[in-house]
Each structure stands twice: as C-alpha cells, then as structure tokens.
GROMACS .gro file of C-alpha atoms in nm:
model
  178
    1UNK     CA    1   1.278   1.136  -1.198
    2UNK     CA    2   0.948   1.041  -1.365
    3UNK     CA    3   0.642   0.993  -1.148
    4UNK     CA    4   0.437   0.671  -1.151
    5UNK     CA    5   0.188   0.802  -1.411
    6UNK     CA    6   0.470   0.911  -1.647
    7UNK     CA    7   0.641   0.572  -1.601
    8UNK     CA    8   0.314   0.392  -1.680
    9UNK     CA    9   0.266   0.607  -1.992
   10UNK     CA   10   0.623   0.530  -2.105
   11UNK     CA   11   0.558   0.158  -2.047
   12UNK     CA   12   0.238   0.179  -2.252
   13UNK     CA   13   0.420   0.344  -2.542
   14UNK     CA   14   0.695   0.081  -2.541
   15UNK     CA   15   0.451  -0.210  -2.525
   16UNK     CA   16   0.230  -0.053  -2.793
   17UNK     CA   17   0.531  -0.006  -3.021
   18UNK     CA   18   0.646  -0.366  -2.982
   19UNK     CA   19   0.298  -0.523  -2.974
   20UNK     CA   20   0.150  -0.710  -3.265
   21UNK     CA   21  -0.212  -0.618  -3.322
   22UNK     CA   22  -0.408  -0.829  -3.078
   23UNK     CA   23  -0.748  -0.748  -2.937
   24UNK     CA   24  -0.875  -0.768  -2.580
   25UNK     CA   25  -1.015  -1.120  -2.633
   26UNK     CA   26  -0.674  -1.237  -2.759
   27UNK     CA   27  -0.511  -1.092  -2.448
   28UNK     CA   28  -0.768  -1.256  -2.220
   29UNK     CA   29  -0.710  -1.593  -2.389
   30UNK     CA   30  -0.332  -1.547  -2.363
   31UNK     CA   31  -0.364  -1.470  -1.993
   32UNK     CA   32  -0.551  -1.798  -1.940
   33UNK     CA   33  -0.334  -2.028  -2.152
   34UNK     CA   34   0.000  -1.887  -2.035
   35UNK     CA   35  -0.099  -1.989  -1.683
   36UNK     CA   36  -0.219  -2.336  -1.794
   37UNK     CA   37  -0.172  -2.444  -2.157
   38UNK     CA   38  -0.395  -2.747  -2.094
   39UNK     CA   39  -0.706  -2.539  -2.022
   40UNK     CA   40  -0.987  -2.685  -2.235
   41UNK     CA   41  -1.138  -2.456  -2.499
   42UNK     CA   42  -1.474  -2.497  -2.326
   43UNK     CA   43  -1.329  -2.337  -2.009
   44UNK     CA   44  -1.150  -2.065  -2.206
   45UNK     CA   45  -1.474  -1.983  -2.388
   46UNK     CA   46  -1.675  -1.974  -2.064
   47UNK     CA   47  -1.425  -1.746  -1.891
   48UNK     CA   48  -1.410  -1.514  -2.194
   49UNK     CA   49  -1.788  -1.528  -2.252
   50UNK     CA   50  -1.756  -1.641  -2.616
   51UNK     CA   51  -1.828  -1.962  -2.804
   52UNK     CA   52  -1.576  -2.247  -2.812
   53UNK     CA   53  -1.540  -2.190  -3.187
   54UNK     CA   54  -1.452  -1.823  -3.133
   55UNK     CA   55  -1.193  -1.908  -2.866
   56UNK     CA   56  -1.044  -2.177  -3.090
   57UNK     CA   57  -1.031  -1.944  -3.393
   58UNK     CA   58  -0.853  -1.676  -3.189
   59UNK     CA   59  -0.591  -1.927  -3.070
   60UNK     CA   60  -0.535  -2.061  -3.423
   61UNK     CA   61  -0.502  -1.705  -3.557
   62UNK     CA   62  -0.244  -1.624  -3.288
   63UNK     CA   63  -0.051  -1.941  -3.374
   64UNK     CA   64  -0.057  -1.851  -3.745
   65UNK     CA   65   0.065  -1.498  -3.667
   66UNK     CA   66   0.340  -1.639  -3.440
   67UNK     CA   67   0.203  -1.461  -3.134
   68UNK     CA   68   0.179  -1.806  -2.976
   69UNK     CA   69   0.500  -1.989  -3.057
   70UNK     CA   70   0.457  -2.315  -2.874
   71UNK     CA   71   0.282  -2.513  -2.607
   72UNK     CA   72   0.367  -2.824  -2.421
   73UNK     CA   73   0.493  -2.973  -2.102
   74UNK     CA   74   0.794  -2.853  -1.907
   75UNK     CA   75   1.023  -3.128  -1.782
   76UNK     CA   76   1.227  -3.084  -1.464
   77UNK     CA   77   1.593  -3.125  -1.576
   78UNK     CA   78   1.691  -3.265  -1.233
   79UNK     CA   79   1.450  -3.555  -1.283
   80UNK     CA   80   1.643  -3.639  -1.601
   81UNK     CA   81   1.975  -3.635  -1.414
   82UNK     CA   82   2.085  -3.280  -1.501
   83UNK     CA   83   2.168  -3.136  -1.158
   84UNK     CA   84   2.378  -2.837  -1.270
   85UNK     CA   85   2.209  -2.536  -1.430
   86UNK     CA   86   2.468  -2.297  -1.571
   87UNK     CA   87   2.481  -1.963  -1.747
   88UNK     CA   88   2.785  -1.905  -1.965
   89UNK     CA   89   2.885  -1.557  -2.073
   90UNK     CA   90   3.059  -1.589  -2.410
   91UNK     CA   91   3.292  -1.327  -2.553
   92UNK     CA   92   3.353  -1.341  -2.927
   93UNK     CA   93   3.673  -1.236  -3.102
   94UNK     CA   94   3.450  -1.009  -3.312
   95UNK     CA   95   3.078  -0.944  -3.265
   96UNK     CA   96   3.022  -1.013  -3.635
   97UNK     CA   97   3.111  -1.380  -3.569
   98UNK     CA   98   2.780  -1.432  -3.389
   99UNK     CA   99   2.606  -1.586  -3.694
  100UNK     CA  100   2.896  -1.830  -3.738
  101UNK     CA  101   2.916  -1.928  -3.371
  102UNK     CA  102   2.540  -1.959  -3.308
  103UNK     CA  103   2.483  -2.282  -3.508
  104UNK     CA  104   2.778  -2.445  -3.330
  105UNK     CA  105   2.638  -2.350  -2.989
  106UNK     CA  106   2.295  -2.469  -3.102
  107UNK     CA  107   2.441  -2.810  -3.190
  108UNK     CA  108   2.531  -2.876  -2.823
  109UNK     CA  109   2.231  -3.071  -2.686
  110UNK     CA  110   2.271  -2.950  -2.326
  111UNK     CA  111   2.233  -2.585  -2.434
  112UNK     CA  112   1.869  -2.482  -2.386
  113UNK     CA  113   1.890  -2.105  -2.451
  114UNK     CA  114   2.124  -1.863  -2.623
  115UNK     CA  115   2.092  -1.485  -2.639
  116UNK     CA  116   2.289  -1.220  -2.828
  117UNK     CA  117   2.353  -0.954  -2.565
  118UNK     CA  118   2.496  -0.616  -2.482
  119UNK     CA  119   2.733  -0.569  -2.190
  120UNK     CA  120   3.043  -0.771  -2.104
  121UNK     CA  121   2.941  -1.075  -2.313
  122UNK     CA  122   2.836  -1.108  -2.674
  123UNK     CA  123   2.627  -1.414  -2.594
  124UNK     CA  124   2.463  -1.557  -2.285
  125UNK     CA  125   2.410  -1.932  -2.293
  126UNK     CA  126   2.199  -2.140  -2.054
  127UNK     CA  127   2.281  -2.508  -2.029
  128UNK     CA  128   2.223  -2.809  -1.807
  129UNK     CA  129   2.497  -3.055  -1.710
  130UNK     CA  130   2.480  -3.381  -1.518
  131UNK     CA  131   2.741  -3.263  -1.270
  132UNK     CA  132   3.050  -3.040  -1.252
  133UNK     CA  133   3.266  -3.294  -1.440
  134UNK     CA  134   3.011  -3.297  -1.723
  135UNK     CA  135   3.002  -2.916  -1.715
  136UNK     CA  136   3.381  -2.898  -1.741
  137UNK     CA  137   3.369  -3.131  -2.041
  138UNK     CA  138   3.098  -2.925  -2.215
  139UNK     CA  139   3.291  -2.602  -2.152
  140UNK     CA  140   3.638  -2.729  -2.242
  141UNK     CA  141   3.565  -2.967  -2.526
  142UNK     CA  142   3.259  -2.811  -2.687
  143UNK     CA  143   3.201  -2.441  -2.614
  144UNK     CA  144   3.556  -2.311  -2.567
  145UNK     CA  145   3.681  -2.505  -2.869
  146UNK     CA  146   3.449  -2.318  -3.107
  147UNK     CA  147   3.641  -2.096  -3.345
  148UNK     CA  148   3.557  -1.730  -3.285
  149UNK     CA  149   3.505  -1.758  -2.908
  150UNK     CA  150   3.775  -1.566  -2.720
  151UNK     CA  151   3.668  -1.640  -2.361
  152UNK     CA  152   3.385  -1.758  -2.139
  153UNK     CA  153   3.268  -1.692  -1.786
  154UNK     CA  154   3.061  -1.952  -1.606
  155UNK     CA  155   2.788  -1.883  -1.350
  156UNK     CA  156   2.636  -2.185  -1.177
  157UNK     CA  157   2.277  -2.143  -1.059
  158UNK     CA  158   2.244  -2.249  -0.696
  159UNK     CA  159   1.862  -2.233  -0.698
  160UNK     CA  160   1.587  -2.125  -0.935
  161UNK     CA  161   1.380  -1.865  -0.750
  162UNK     CA  162   1.086  -1.861  -0.992
  163UNK     CA  163   0.981  -1.874  -1.356
  164UNK     CA  164   0.681  -1.692  -1.497
  165UNK     CA  165   0.521  -1.581  -1.819
  166UNK     CA  166   0.511  -1.218  -1.924
  167UNK     CA  167   0.205  -1.030  -1.797
  168UNK     CA  168  -0.059  -0.966  -2.063
  169UNK     CA  169  -0.119  -0.587  -2.095
  170UNK     CA  170  -0.478  -0.492  -2.025
  171UNK     CA  171  -0.550  -0.820  -1.847
  172UNK     CA  172  -0.265  -0.895  -1.604
  173UNK     CA  173  -0.143  -0.534  -1.567
  174UNK     CA  174  -0.289  -0.203  -1.457
  175UNK     CA  175  -0.249  -0.055  -1.804
  176UNK     CA  176  -0.376  -0.138  -2.149
  177UNK     CA  177  -0.198  -0.081  -2.479
  178UNK     CA  178  -0.491   0.044  -2.685
   0.00000   0.00000   0.00000
C-alpha cells in the first residue's frame, strides 16, 4: 500500500500527463471563475495581482485553447417541471456501435449527458423527465427503440448530494503539477 507522499506523487504525475500547458496565473484564474463565472475581470485581476487586460487575455487564451469550454447559468430542472433525474446504463449489442448510437441518444432533448464507459454498461446516460410516466415513454419509445441497444438499466436519483468543479492543481490542492 502506497503512503500519502507516494499517492500524492502518483497524482501529480497523472495530472501532469493529462494537463494542457497552463501557468500558475491561469490556474488561479480558473479557480476563481469555476466558483463564480460572473466574477468581473476587475475582481479577477485584483485577486491575481495583475492588470484587467492580462486577466482578460489569459481567459481568452484558455477559451481559444479549449481549456475553458463554456460559461453560463445553470437552470434548476425542477423549476422547469422536470422532477425525475435518471441515469440509464445502456448495453450495446457490440461496443463498436457506439458511434452509430450516440447521435440518436444525442437527439433526445431530455438527455443532458452521455458517457462511453467501462464496466457493465457501454454507455451511461443522464436525463431528466417530467415524471415517471414521461420517463417510461422516453425509455420505451426513444432509448430502447434505438437499433444497436441490447438492454438498459435505469437508476432514479432520489436526491442530488452536491455538484462541484474539479479542483485546480496548485491552487485548490496541496500539490502542484509543475
């Protein structure tokens, strides 16, 4: 069993390997805007001890490099009438059918996420339904009718415990990647 220092070193190596080249200022900015995307550039600049122009240029560069892939408001699905949050494990007849099935899953408006996975399912789909009748309709008439899907397993979320952004190495964690 690895000790804490060895585990931290392994984490650093993995993060370093997967990390795009971003500097400490980028990470500081990311830490701020992932907590509140509406933070004014003036406040970001003050907290990072740089000019507004420098903060803005760093954000634009990260957008161009696809490090930042979006920003916006999060809407509570329940306030729109979607009371049932569901995860659907999808098994494909053959794993190679993923690229054929994905666009069909993507065309279902209630589906908000889809992942290609290892384990008992080939795909894990997150969707919102108005109620259980709506869920049954989505499952029976849309998802399960897609050619290439052999079976599904449905998990209804009873409560969302929390949602958070990934910690920014070197700012929100006790290790840095450089």
